Amino acid sequence: MPACGRCTKAGKAANCLYIDDPIDTSIRPDDAAAAANAEFSRGPLAGHYTRPIQAQTEPLETLSRLEYQERRIKQLEAALNQSLGPPSVQHPRPSRLPLTPDSVAAVEPTGAPANITDRETMLLRGKSFKTQFNGMTHPGSLIGCIPELNNLTKETFEQFPALRKVRQDMKALEDRTGYADSKSRLPSTADMVATLPLRVETDQLVQLYLDNYDCIYHILHAPSFWQEYSEMWYGVQNARPHFVAVVLLLCATARCLMPSEPWLYTANSSTAREKALNAISICEQWLATQSQKQVTIRDFQIRFLLNLAKLVNAYKFKRTWTDAGTMIRFFMAAGLHRNPDFLRKHTSALDKEMRRRLWAAATEFELQASFDRGMVSSSWRQQSDCPPPSNIDDEDVDGSGGEPAASRPLSVFTNASYLAFASETFNLRYSLNTILNNIRQTISFDDAKRYTEGVEACLASIPDWIGASSEAPRALLEITLRQYLLVLHDRQFRQTTSPSERNFSKMLLIDNASKIMTAHKTLLNKGCRALQLLCHDHMRLALSVCHITTTTPDPQADRILTEVVEQNAAQVINDATELVSDKVVRYGREQRQLWIILAANSHMKNKKDPSHKPLHMQEAVDKIVRLVYKIMACQKDAPTANGASATNESAEMPNGFTEYLPRANANQEKVGNGEGVVGADDPSLGFDFDELAAWTFEDWSFNAGELLGFDGTV
């Protein structure tokens, strides 16, 4: 056979081979390897590769014959299956990938026990193409492991119509205030400038951002930033639009950190959050109109800050993972994943260092977003050789062209220390996230112990930094690592049949949950709310402790262990309720997350004391209803009956706010029967039942056999 045109033009005619037609042409692998090595030696990366391309040890002719034989065997097997007629048991469609445990269970004969050590836990909700998926490390996946929560929340909705009424009233309030997403024209640079707060307020917000988040995601060079920031105020109308966007996003990220008394709301969003979302929307729409031909460092900073600002303002949280992946691809398209020392044109030491910081921040953000969503992180590591950022102060590197100072030991804290140390544990966390979200991966107890030892070694190596600015970074390093232990041992707790292994995982779960909550509370007591808004682990903690306290086979087997676990679990879930309640006040949102925690708390109490189940349900309903109606009462522009603005819990809403507040000493039978609640007996309440299912966990389980037919039908 003659060589094809592509190989002829490339000067590799000797390597040309038609795979589908085995031939007897003699291949000279030694000559091919020599030519390939010569090609690399002349390339732009000469000197960076020390391992030569080895000659093929097996002739390509043999490989092609093996592939032909493999295809022929498959054809014969298919013909044999057809000749035998329809099988008695449906077989999976041929696939190169092994079946998942759930898929195996779906095709096993009825009556035969499925050989499954750990059923897949995930969330696949909805129908047709209107579905939503969350993987195994998503905190909501634990709901499928606590089936009683479904019955409890259903029963609560039936017995307490106030829950339906409060959602209906909030929906009506949103409609009245026109809060539904509205379309507007694309913003201009002048619109961004007009959105800037007054300088006094901007100074305060920028400093608040730097105090809370710059020591974590250190993507700003302080001397350069402050110089341009001062120049901007001399002529703000003529300021560089990209820098104005950066400042706007810094302010948006810090908005909900501001102390505000009383908190006011527009529908179900606080005024502080509304200002942040306005700035985010303007910057995002403006960025979409900008060219990507002449990008600067501000383009990358804007894209990262957009993702961070959305996360800490609870805005489009379901898109965090997809947006983070888009950001990673934008950074990779610009080559930030490669070592900046490979750049041929002269690049200052400052620009090289900022490339390393931006890439480290983006990959950290994307990995955590993947973990929170229950997804495998982007597979960029095979192409990346960008070293971690140096542990140096901003004053140690500038754009003058000189060499930066040597990197300091990680025991010395700088604003870049978090990114520098996080890179030390990145590979372990990346691998664990991949394993935990691999639907075909099984983890033995020995594997779990090995990974636990690796994580604990990383925890022990976290430096004891000195200084107030180091407290949030150190706490975040600890919280991030302990989250992996929670998911790992949640899985082991479910799948093991050994009492000793089960107790081992139980103690690790309660210990790590308590330590994560302690880290959050310690920061809050010092007035730092950075991680309260940045981390979304409160529901994971509540569901983890609920799971281990309510699914113990024999609580009486070890009374001491059971009492210790229950005592610590109660403290964890109460603290989680307090933290999320404060987030609801600051955002005006996150009520669903709070409801899940309250339901888990009620379920724990019911297991311990079933005789007071109505009281526990009433307590959960009271907390969520009071909080939502308080938000409805404190509307910024909503007048009361006498014309005054409602700014406190006792104010009257036009639709009778106080009438729907649960009474502290309400009779359980009356509340359970729906008496005293307007609309309790009205079957025509307008409800989005898809949203209702999310509150009652109706569709939060998954059965592969029900959704997918293995005879080729969907």
XYZ file of C-alpha atoms in Angstrom:
714
model
C 0.000 0.000 0.000
C 1.334 3.474 -0.786
C 1.734 5.976 2.034
C -1.143 8.449 2.569
C -0.766 12.134 1.708
C -0.558 13.243 5.346
C 2.357 10.953 6.209
C 4.124 11.785 2.944
C 3.959 15.530 3.630
C 5.153 14.997 7.203
C 8.149 12.996 5.983
C 6.995 9.886 7.881
C 5.943 7.648 5.018
C 7.659 4.668 6.661
C 5.203 4.868 9.597
C 2.062 4.892 7.439
C -0.192 1.904 8.079
C -3.813 1.120 7.179
C -5.180 -0.300 10.446
C -8.366 -1.775 8.952
C -6.410 -3.851 6.420
C -3.560 -5.912 7.903
C -0.595 -6.013 5.589
C 2.771 -7.583 5.478
C 4.736 -4.420 4.889
C 7.910 -4.380 6.909
C 7.997 -1.618 9.517
C 11.285 -0.210 10.696
C 10.615 0.985 14.244
C 14.217 1.936 14.907
C 14.235 4.389 12.010
C 10.871 5.837 13.110
C 12.043 6.386 16.679
C 15.252 8.061 15.496
C 13.280 10.409 13.257
C 10.915 11.304 16.083
C 13.788 12.031 18.467
C 15.433 14.215 15.861
C 12.167 16.129 15.399
C 11.915 16.873 19.146
C 15.556 17.885 19.363
C 14.886 20.668 16.875
C 11.599 21.795 18.525
C 11.006 24.822 20.751
C 10.969 22.667 23.907
C 14.417 21.200 23.293
C 16.183 20.659 26.600
C 12.964 20.274 28.592
C 12.557 16.601 27.781
C 15.219 14.185 28.960
C 13.436 10.912 28.244
C 13.869 9.837 24.561
C 11.052 8.321 22.594
C 11.589 4.596 22.752
C 11.414 2.320 19.760
C 8.291 0.203 19.642
C 9.023 -3.193 21.093
C 6.237 -4.861 19.123
C 5.754 -4.447 15.388
C 2.688 -2.488 14.387
C 1.748 -5.373 12.094
C 1.072 -7.573 15.126
C -1.051 -4.873 16.792
C -3.185 -4.437 13.704
C -3.762 -8.187 13.463
C -4.843 -8.315 17.116
C -7.335 -5.496 16.602
C -8.742 -7.271 13.549
C -9.126 -10.494 15.493
C -10.849 -8.670 18.372
C -13.399 -7.146 16.012
C -13.990 -10.531 14.354
C -14.584 -12.214 17.723
C -17.192 -9.605 18.635
C -18.972 -10.163 15.323
C -19.089 -13.920 15.911
C -20.375 -13.448 19.478
C -23.142 -11.161 18.244
C -24.154 -13.697 15.568
C -24.192 -16.489 18.160
C -26.426 -14.484 20.510
C -28.893 -13.845 17.691
C -29.032 -17.532 16.754
C -29.842 -18.513 20.341
C -32.962 -16.331 20.388
C -34.014 -13.769 23.041
C -32.380 -14.314 26.424
C -34.437 -14.944 29.541
C -32.708 -12.079 31.323
C -32.011 -8.753 29.710
C -28.306 -8.157 29.183
C -26.618 -4.788 29.284
C -25.752 -3.140 26.040
C -22.165 -3.879 25.003
C -19.810 -1.338 26.498
C -16.112 -1.041 27.101
C -16.849 0.475 30.542
C -17.739 -1.864 33.423
C -21.204 -1.614 34.910
C -21.811 0.381 38.047
C -23.132 -1.434 41.140
C -26.604 0.052 40.562
C -26.566 -1.096 36.925
C -25.644 -4.622 37.975
C -28.498 -4.608 40.492
C -30.932 -3.526 37.790
C -30.195 -6.508 35.526
C -29.831 -9.255 38.134
C -32.630 -11.880 38.119
C -35.451 -11.305 40.543
C -34.824 -13.030 43.821
C -31.053 -13.138 43.423
C -29.309 -10.806 45.870
C -27.290 -8.093 44.178
C -23.589 -8.214 44.832
C -23.240 -4.631 45.985
C -21.000 -3.380 48.750
C -22.016 0.267 48.540
C -25.024 1.509 46.599
C -24.341 4.644 44.615
C -25.463 7.746 46.485
C -26.250 10.718 44.323
C -29.070 13.057 43.348
C -30.700 12.709 39.948
C -33.959 14.635 40.062
C -36.545 15.722 37.532
C -37.800 14.064 34.368
C -37.178 14.072 30.639
C -34.494 16.707 29.987
C -35.508 18.891 32.916
C -33.204 17.110 35.326
C -30.493 17.977 37.783
C -27.585 15.802 38.869
C -25.339 15.981 41.914
C -22.631 13.427 42.609
C -21.568 11.479 45.667
C -19.603 14.219 47.459
C -22.549 16.618 47.260
C -23.902 17.004 50.822
C -27.463 16.304 49.709
C -26.492 12.759 48.701
C -26.736 11.821 52.375
C -30.478 12.438 52.237
C -30.854 9.193 50.300
C -29.192 7.392 53.219
C -31.784 8.703 55.699
C -35.099 7.597 54.144
C -37.051 8.619 57.249
C -36.397 12.280 56.390
C -38.691 11.934 53.392
C -41.574 10.665 55.508
C -40.924 13.252 58.196
C -40.984 16.229 55.854
C -44.066 14.929 54.046
C -45.852 14.573 57.342
C -44.748 18.022 58.452
C -46.084 19.639 55.285
C -49.398 17.845 55.765
C -49.784 18.766 59.431
C -48.467 22.339 59.258
C -50.091 24.265 56.391
C -48.153 27.335 57.496
C -45.221 25.976 55.493
C -47.284 26.070 52.311
C -48.700 29.457 53.186
C -45.330 31.070 53.838
C -44.034 29.970 50.432
C -47.170 31.211 48.719
C -46.893 34.606 50.441
C -43.210 34.946 49.510
C -44.020 34.135 45.878
C -46.767 36.771 45.885
C -44.333 39.291 47.376
C -41.796 38.552 44.646
C -44.444 39.113 42.000
C -45.526 42.412 43.550
C -41.973 43.754 43.774
C -41.117 42.637 40.256
C -38.168 40.646 41.567
C -38.378 38.077 38.780
C -35.371 38.124 36.463
C -35.731 41.097 34.147
C -34.003 41.739 30.856
C -32.205 45.017 30.307
C -29.915 46.535 27.769
C -26.232 45.700 27.798
C -24.370 47.999 30.196
C -21.686 50.403 29.051
C -18.550 51.637 30.761
C -20.516 54.670 31.929
C -23.014 52.344 33.621
C -20.203 50.649 35.536
C -18.788 53.968 36.681
C -22.242 55.091 37.774
C -22.614 51.907 39.846
C -19.504 52.658 41.913
C -20.416 53.620 45.489
C -19.143 56.853 47.010
C -15.448 56.774 47.756
C -15.899 56.484 51.526
C -18.081 53.404 51.113
C -15.863 51.973 48.371
C -12.775 52.359 50.550
C -14.509 50.486 53.341
C -15.713 47.651 51.110
C -12.356 47.215 49.348
C -10.536 47.064 52.676
C -13.099 44.559 53.958
C -12.416 42.353 50.927
C -8.654 42.573 51.413
C -8.952 41.707 55.113
C -11.151 38.652 54.495
C -10.418 37.139 51.088
C -7.142 38.512 49.741
C -5.227 36.411 52.264
C -6.941 33.329 50.788
C -7.154 33.932 47.031
C -4.248 36.314 46.647
C -4.728 37.477 43.058
C -4.047 41.189 43.589
C -0.624 42.806 43.742
C -1.165 45.340 46.510
C 1.325 48.082 45.457
C 0.111 48.072 41.850
C -3.538 47.919 42.911
C -3.382 50.822 45.351
C -1.505 52.975 42.862
C -4.152 52.521 40.175
C -6.926 52.789 42.753
C -5.717 56.245 43.809
C -5.375 57.344 40.177
C -8.927 56.180 39.445
C -10.455 58.671 41.871
C -8.632 61.610 40.298
C -10.718 61.125 37.173
C -13.168 58.289 37.639
C -14.925 59.015 34.332
C -11.645 58.402 32.511
C -10.580 55.386 34.548
C -9.740 52.128 32.816
C -12.985 50.177 32.548
C -11.343 46.851 33.399
C -10.047 48.274 36.662
C -13.452 49.767 37.479
C -14.907 46.280 37.002
C -12.321 44.850 39.409
C -13.215 47.428 42.069
C -16.948 46.814 41.594
C -16.477 43.077 42.083
C -14.346 43.592 45.190
C -17.188 45.650 46.648
C -19.766 43.052 45.620
C -17.782 40.254 47.272
C -17.650 42.138 50.578
C -21.239 43.465 50.640
C -22.789 40.778 52.828
C -19.870 40.957 55.262
C -20.909 44.464 56.267
C -22.648 44.867 59.623
C -26.173 46.112 58.970
C -28.874 46.789 61.545
C -31.666 46.482 60.839
C -31.460 44.236 57.775
C -33.866 45.296 55.034
C -34.997 43.256 52.044
C -36.352 43.466 48.543
C -38.645 40.446 48.313
C -36.464 37.522 49.449
C -33.103 39.222 48.958
C -31.389 41.607 51.369
C -30.621 45.111 50.134
C -26.896 44.435 50.622
C -27.142 41.338 48.456
C -29.211 43.223 45.861
C -26.479 45.838 45.497
C -23.911 43.072 45.084
C -25.998 41.275 42.450
C -26.482 44.503 40.536
C -22.722 45.031 40.330
C -22.146 41.378 39.393
C -24.744 41.530 36.621
C -23.354 44.748 35.151
C -19.764 43.454 35.164
C -20.741 40.089 33.695
C -22.760 41.602 30.868
C -20.083 44.205 30.146
C -17.380 41.524 30.062
C -19.341 39.535 27.476
C -19.042 42.463 25.051
C -15.269 42.809 25.385
C -12.743 41.489 22.901
C -10.442 38.667 23.958
C -7.649 39.616 21.590
C -5.794 42.068 23.816
C -6.208 40.664 27.304
C -4.422 41.895 30.420
C -4.154 40.652 33.961
C -7.444 42.425 34.736
C -9.340 40.081 32.394
C -8.290 37.094 34.476
C -8.891 38.860 37.776
C -12.396 39.860 36.660
C -13.302 36.304 35.704
C -12.098 34.910 39.008
C -13.769 37.648 41.061
C -17.042 37.082 39.212
C -17.079 33.459 40.357
C -16.058 34.358 43.906
C -18.616 37.172 44.204
C -21.425 34.891 43.015
C -20.443 32.188 45.494
C -20.284 34.392 48.601
C -23.571 36.093 47.659
C -25.435 32.804 47.068
C -26.105 33.771 43.452
C -26.728 31.024 40.900
C -25.005 28.479 43.117
C -26.036 25.608 40.850
C -23.894 27.127 38.094
C -20.765 27.433 40.223
C -19.233 24.198 38.975
C -19.952 24.850 35.287
C -18.770 28.469 35.545
C -15.591 27.367 37.318
C -14.881 24.891 34.520
C -15.352 27.635 31.938
C -12.906 29.802 33.867
C -10.318 27.009 33.909
C -10.600 26.619 30.134
C -10.218 30.360 29.594
C -7.073 30.332 31.720
C -5.715 27.293 29.899
C -6.392 28.880 26.508
C -4.040 31.653 27.601
C -1.446 29.140 28.803
C -1.627 29.942 32.503
C -1.357 26.230 33.219
C 2.172 26.140 31.803
C 5.377 27.214 33.466
C 5.752 30.961 32.779
C 9.509 30.467 32.448
C 8.778 28.880 29.053
C 7.587 32.218 27.655
C 9.947 33.244 24.858
C 9.290 36.962 25.015
C 10.531 38.934 27.971
C 8.083 38.746 30.880
C 8.657 40.507 34.169
C 9.057 38.593 37.403
C 5.830 40.207 38.644
C 3.811 38.966 35.671
C 5.226 35.457 36.062
C 4.339 35.408 39.748
C 0.832 36.735 39.108
C 0.273 34.024 36.471
C 1.186 31.404 39.083
C -1.138 32.949 41.671
C -4.076 33.235 39.305
C -3.698 29.639 38.130
C -3.399 28.337 41.713
C -6.489 30.310 42.791
C -8.526 29.130 39.793
C -7.655 25.447 40.284
C -8.381 25.624 44.028
C -11.735 27.232 43.347
C -12.643 24.712 40.644
C -11.655 21.692 42.748
C -13.793 22.847 45.675
C -16.701 23.601 43.332
C -16.365 20.075 41.900
C -16.328 18.553 45.364
C -19.378 20.542 46.479
C -21.282 19.512 43.337
C -20.178 15.885 43.504
C -18.297 15.957 40.210
C -14.833 14.981 39.021
C -12.558 17.976 38.582
C -11.308 19.061 35.160
C -8.529 16.845 33.822
C -5.967 19.582 33.310
C -3.132 18.030 35.306
C -1.842 16.005 32.356
C -1.059 19.250 30.548
C 0.039 21.465 33.420
C 3.502 22.137 34.730
C 2.878 25.525 36.334
C 4.737 25.642 39.663
C 2.973 26.864 42.822
C 3.200 30.547 43.732
C 6.105 31.719 45.810
C 5.558 32.454 49.485
C 6.637 36.096 49.276
C 5.167 39.478 50.121
C 3.994 41.745 47.336
C 6.750 44.212 48.161
C 9.329 41.528 47.335
C 8.398 41.505 43.649
C 7.644 44.353 41.260
C 7.403 45.038 37.569
C 10.784 46.682 37.207
C 12.307 43.588 35.681
C 14.503 42.592 38.610
C 14.550 39.159 40.134
C 12.076 38.567 42.980
C 13.181 37.691 46.479
C 13.593 34.043 47.373
C 10.462 32.259 48.546
C 10.115 32.180 52.302
C 9.510 29.006 54.317
C 5.854 28.032 54.560
C 6.070 28.515 58.320
C 6.274 32.274 57.653
C 2.888 33.746 56.772
C 2.331 36.002 53.785
C -0.837 36.677 51.836
C 0.350 34.069 49.337
C 0.872 31.383 52.006
C -2.575 29.821 51.611
C -2.146 29.184 47.880
C 1.448 28.035 48.395
C 0.531 25.509 51.094
C -2.691 24.365 49.426
C -0.637 23.294 46.415
C 1.207 20.864 48.716
C -2.017 18.938 49.377
C -3.675 19.501 45.999
C -2.753 16.156 44.440
C -4.141 14.222 47.404
C -7.416 16.157 47.362
C -7.708 15.884 43.584
C -7.198 12.112 43.730
C -9.646 11.682 46.605
C -12.303 13.741 44.839
C -11.849 11.636 41.710
C -12.105 8.371 43.645
C -15.090 9.427 45.738
C -17.031 10.551 42.656
C -16.030 7.574 40.505
C -19.186 5.502 40.124
C -17.117 2.364 39.404
C -14.587 2.786 42.201
C -14.721 0.617 45.306
C -12.850 1.568 48.450
C -11.816 -1.065 50.963
C -11.346 -0.380 54.648
C -7.566 -0.546 54.197
C -7.814 2.040 51.418
C -9.895 4.278 53.661
C -7.324 3.982 56.457
C -4.502 4.820 54.061
C -6.267 7.909 52.750
C -7.177 8.925 56.290
C -3.531 8.740 57.338
C -2.563 10.857 54.334
C -5.120 13.550 55.150
C -4.201 13.564 58.833
C -0.539 13.949 57.912
C -1.470 17.016 55.860
C -3.522 18.386 58.755
C -0.593 17.938 61.112
C 1.698 19.828 58.728
C -0.439 22.990 58.590
C 1.809 25.737 59.977
C 0.918 27.603 63.167
C 0.945 31.011 61.559
C 0.939 34.148 63.682
C -1.291 37.151 63.061
C -4.985 37.902 62.706
C -4.844 37.761 58.903
C -3.630 34.142 59.036
C -6.604 32.790 61.013
C -9.072 32.435 58.120
C -6.530 30.805 55.731
C -5.458 28.306 58.369
C -9.048 27.466 59.277
C -9.942 27.002 55.600
C -7.027 24.612 55.078
C -8.266 22.512 57.991
C -11.937 22.614 56.972
C -11.167 21.681 53.367
C -9.141 18.613 54.330
C -11.602 17.419 56.970
C -14.470 17.550 54.463
C -12.811 14.726 52.538
C -12.650 12.640 55.699
C -16.361 13.237 56.249
C -17.308 11.965 52.799
C -14.827 9.090 52.903
C -16.083 7.735 56.226
C -19.726 8.446 55.494
C -19.219 5.953 52.698
C -17.374 3.469 54.907
C -20.008 3.780 57.619
C -22.684 2.764 55.116
C -20.910 -0.138 53.435
C -19.077 -1.932 56.226
C -20.583 -4.853 58.102
C -17.881 -5.009 60.762
C -18.869 -3.383 64.093
C -15.274 -2.299 64.777
C -14.887 -0.687 61.347
C -18.275 0.969 61.752
C -17.328 2.423 65.130
C -13.989 3.578 63.714
C -15.746 5.539 60.970
C -18.385 6.811 63.393
C -15.786 8.289 65.744
C -13.883 9.875 62.865
C -17.099 11.379 61.508
C -18.206 12.960 64.765
C -14.674 14.115 65.555
C -14.172 15.822 62.199
C -17.650 17.329 62.167
C -17.043 18.803 65.624
C -13.649 20.195 64.626
C -14.995 21.772 61.444
C -17.776 23.444 63.405
C -15.285 24.586 66.058
C -13.172 26.226 63.348
C -16.234 28.096 62.053
C -17.336 29.207 65.516
C -13.845 30.358 66.504
C -13.663 32.668 63.498
C -17.170 34.011 64.104
C -16.361 34.778 67.725
C -13.470 36.904 66.464
C -15.765 38.794 64.085
C -14.592 37.093 60.882
C -17.437 35.895 58.623
C -15.334 35.142 55.546
C -15.707 31.359 55.753
C -19.326 31.495 56.874
C -20.209 32.880 53.435
C -17.480 31.145 51.429
C -17.992 27.578 52.699
C -21.155 25.604 52.043
C -20.453 22.731 54.406
C -23.046 23.404 57.110
C -25.678 21.126 55.585
C -23.060 18.397 55.078
C -22.175 18.536 58.780
C -25.817 18.367 59.876
C -26.678 15.446 57.604
C -23.516 13.530 58.524
C -24.184 13.641 62.256
C -27.882 12.915 61.661
C -26.961 9.872 59.604
C -24.638 8.273 62.158
C -26.952 8.923 65.118
C -30.143 7.623 63.500
C -28.851 4.567 61.619
C -26.907 2.800 64.374
C -28.008 -0.879 64.367
C -27.844 -1.342 68.144
C -27.472 1.858 70.191
C -27.441 -0.153 73.415
C -24.389 -2.174 72.362
C -22.008 0.565 73.423
C -23.858 3.084 75.568
C -20.794 5.222 76.273
C -19.947 5.640 72.588
C -23.586 6.314 71.748
C -23.884 9.024 74.411
C -20.682 10.741 73.263
C -21.820 10.709 69.633
C -25.313 11.981 70.447
C -24.026 14.774 72.650
C -21.547 16.035 70.044
C -24.045 15.566 67.204
C -26.614 17.723 68.984
C -24.040 20.480 69.448
C -22.941 20.325 65.801
C -26.456 20.491 64.410
C -27.466 23.330 66.746
C -24.410 25.333 65.692
C -25.173 24.623 62.035
C -28.716 25.899 62.541
C -27.372 29.096 64.092
C -24.843 29.696 61.298
C -27.303 29.091 58.473
C -29.997 31.170 60.188
C -27.574 34.080 60.209
C -26.861 33.492 56.496
C -30.597 33.609 55.807
C -30.778 36.969 57.580
C -27.827 38.334 55.597
C -28.962 36.990 52.229
C -32.722 36.835 52.602
C -32.296 33.413 50.994
C -30.929 29.914 51.808
C -34.236 28.981 53.506
C -34.195 25.542 51.887
C -30.776 24.729 53.302
C -32.003 25.824 56.734
C -35.124 23.685 56.390
C -33.052 20.572 55.621
C -30.956 21.160 58.748
C -34.070 21.734 60.859
C -35.658 18.565 59.474
C -32.505 16.581 60.290
C -32.492 17.984 63.818
C -36.155 17.082 64.258
C -35.487 13.561 62.988
C -32.649 13.094 65.489
C -34.895 14.196 68.346
C -37.711 11.936 67.166
C -35.393 8.920 67.193
C -34.348 9.659 70.740
C -37.799 10.618 72.050
C -40.622 9.473 69.714
C -43.334 10.499 72.188
C -42.645 14.202 71.543
C -42.599 13.995 67.757
C -45.334 16.679 67.245
C -43.409 19.059 69.480
C -40.197 18.536 67.529
C -42.007 19.099 64.234
C -43.639 22.256 65.607
C -40.239 23.576 66.686
C -38.776 23.129 63.184
C -41.806 24.761 61.540
C -41.736 27.699 63.969
C -38.099 28.512 63.208
C -38.427 28.516 59.438
C -41.804 30.297 59.340
C -40.811 33.024 61.798
C -37.627 33.738 59.869
C -39.352 33.947 56.483
C -42.121 36.196 57.741
C -39.573 38.399 59.459
C -37.945 38.901 56.050
C -41.352 39.721 54.575
C -41.973 42.247 57.363
C -38.651 44.030 56.883
C -39.165 45.045 53.262
C -37.304 48.166 52.227
C -40.146 49.759 50.264
C -43.180 47.943 51.674
C -45.509 50.285 53.629
C -47.551 48.982 56.523
C -51.216 49.729 57.124
C -50.349 53.081 58.736
C -47.803 53.994 56.046
C -44.623 53.376 58.029
C -41.845 51.090 56.791
C -41.759 47.693 58.380
C -38.391 47.195 60.021
C -39.025 44.763 62.839
C -40.608 41.407 63.500
C -43.760 42.814 65.108
C -44.684 44.999 62.135
C -47.890 44.273 60.207
C -47.648 43.234 56.568
C -50.440 44.268 54.206
C -51.447 40.596 53.959
C -51.528 40.159 57.724
C -48.002 39.094 58.651
C -48.591 38.564 62.375
C -51.627 36.427 61.672
C -49.416 33.705 60.187
C -46.669 33.739 62.799
C -46.729 30.489 64.789
C -47.581 31.045 68.426
C -44.930 30.068 70.944
C -47.405 28.093 73.057
C -49.718 26.985 70.278
C -51.851 23.942 70.937
C -50.328 21.044 69.043
C -53.640 19.565 67.971
C -54.924 22.820 66.525
C -51.738 23.482 64.629
C -51.606 19.910 63.429
C -55.144 20.158 62.136
C -54.434 23.422 60.363
C -56.781 25.535 62.506
C -55.958 29.203 62.836
C -53.992 29.293 59.578
C -55.542 31.200 56.726
C -55.762 29.070 53.607
C -55.136 25.790 55.428
C -58.267 24.235 53.979
C -57.852 25.705 50.511
C -56.803 22.922 48.089
C -56.125 25.384 45.287
C -52.990 26.981 46.731
C -50.682 27.808 43.829
C -47.571 25.707 44.250
C -44.683 24.635 42.116
C -44.657 20.960 42.986
C -41.182 20.492 41.527
C -39.942 22.998 44.102
C -42.092 21.295 46.743
C -40.361 17.997 45.993
C -37.013 19.617 46.762
C -38.302 20.601 50.200
C -39.719 17.173 50.984
C -36.904 15.179 49.295
C -39.565 13.443 47.182
C -37.353 12.899 44.148
C -33.931 12.721 45.783
C -33.389 8.995 45.286
C -32.214 7.138 42.221
C -32.871 3.687 40.839
C -31.036 2.902 37.617
C -33.435 0.085 36.793
C -36.415 2.453 36.788
C -34.806 5.143 34.658
C -32.859 3.160 32.095
C -33.861 -0.008 30.282
C -30.881 -2.120 29.370
C -32.582 -3.410 26.262
C -31.699 -0.178 24.526
C -34.750 1.845 25.546
C -34.710 5.003 27.619
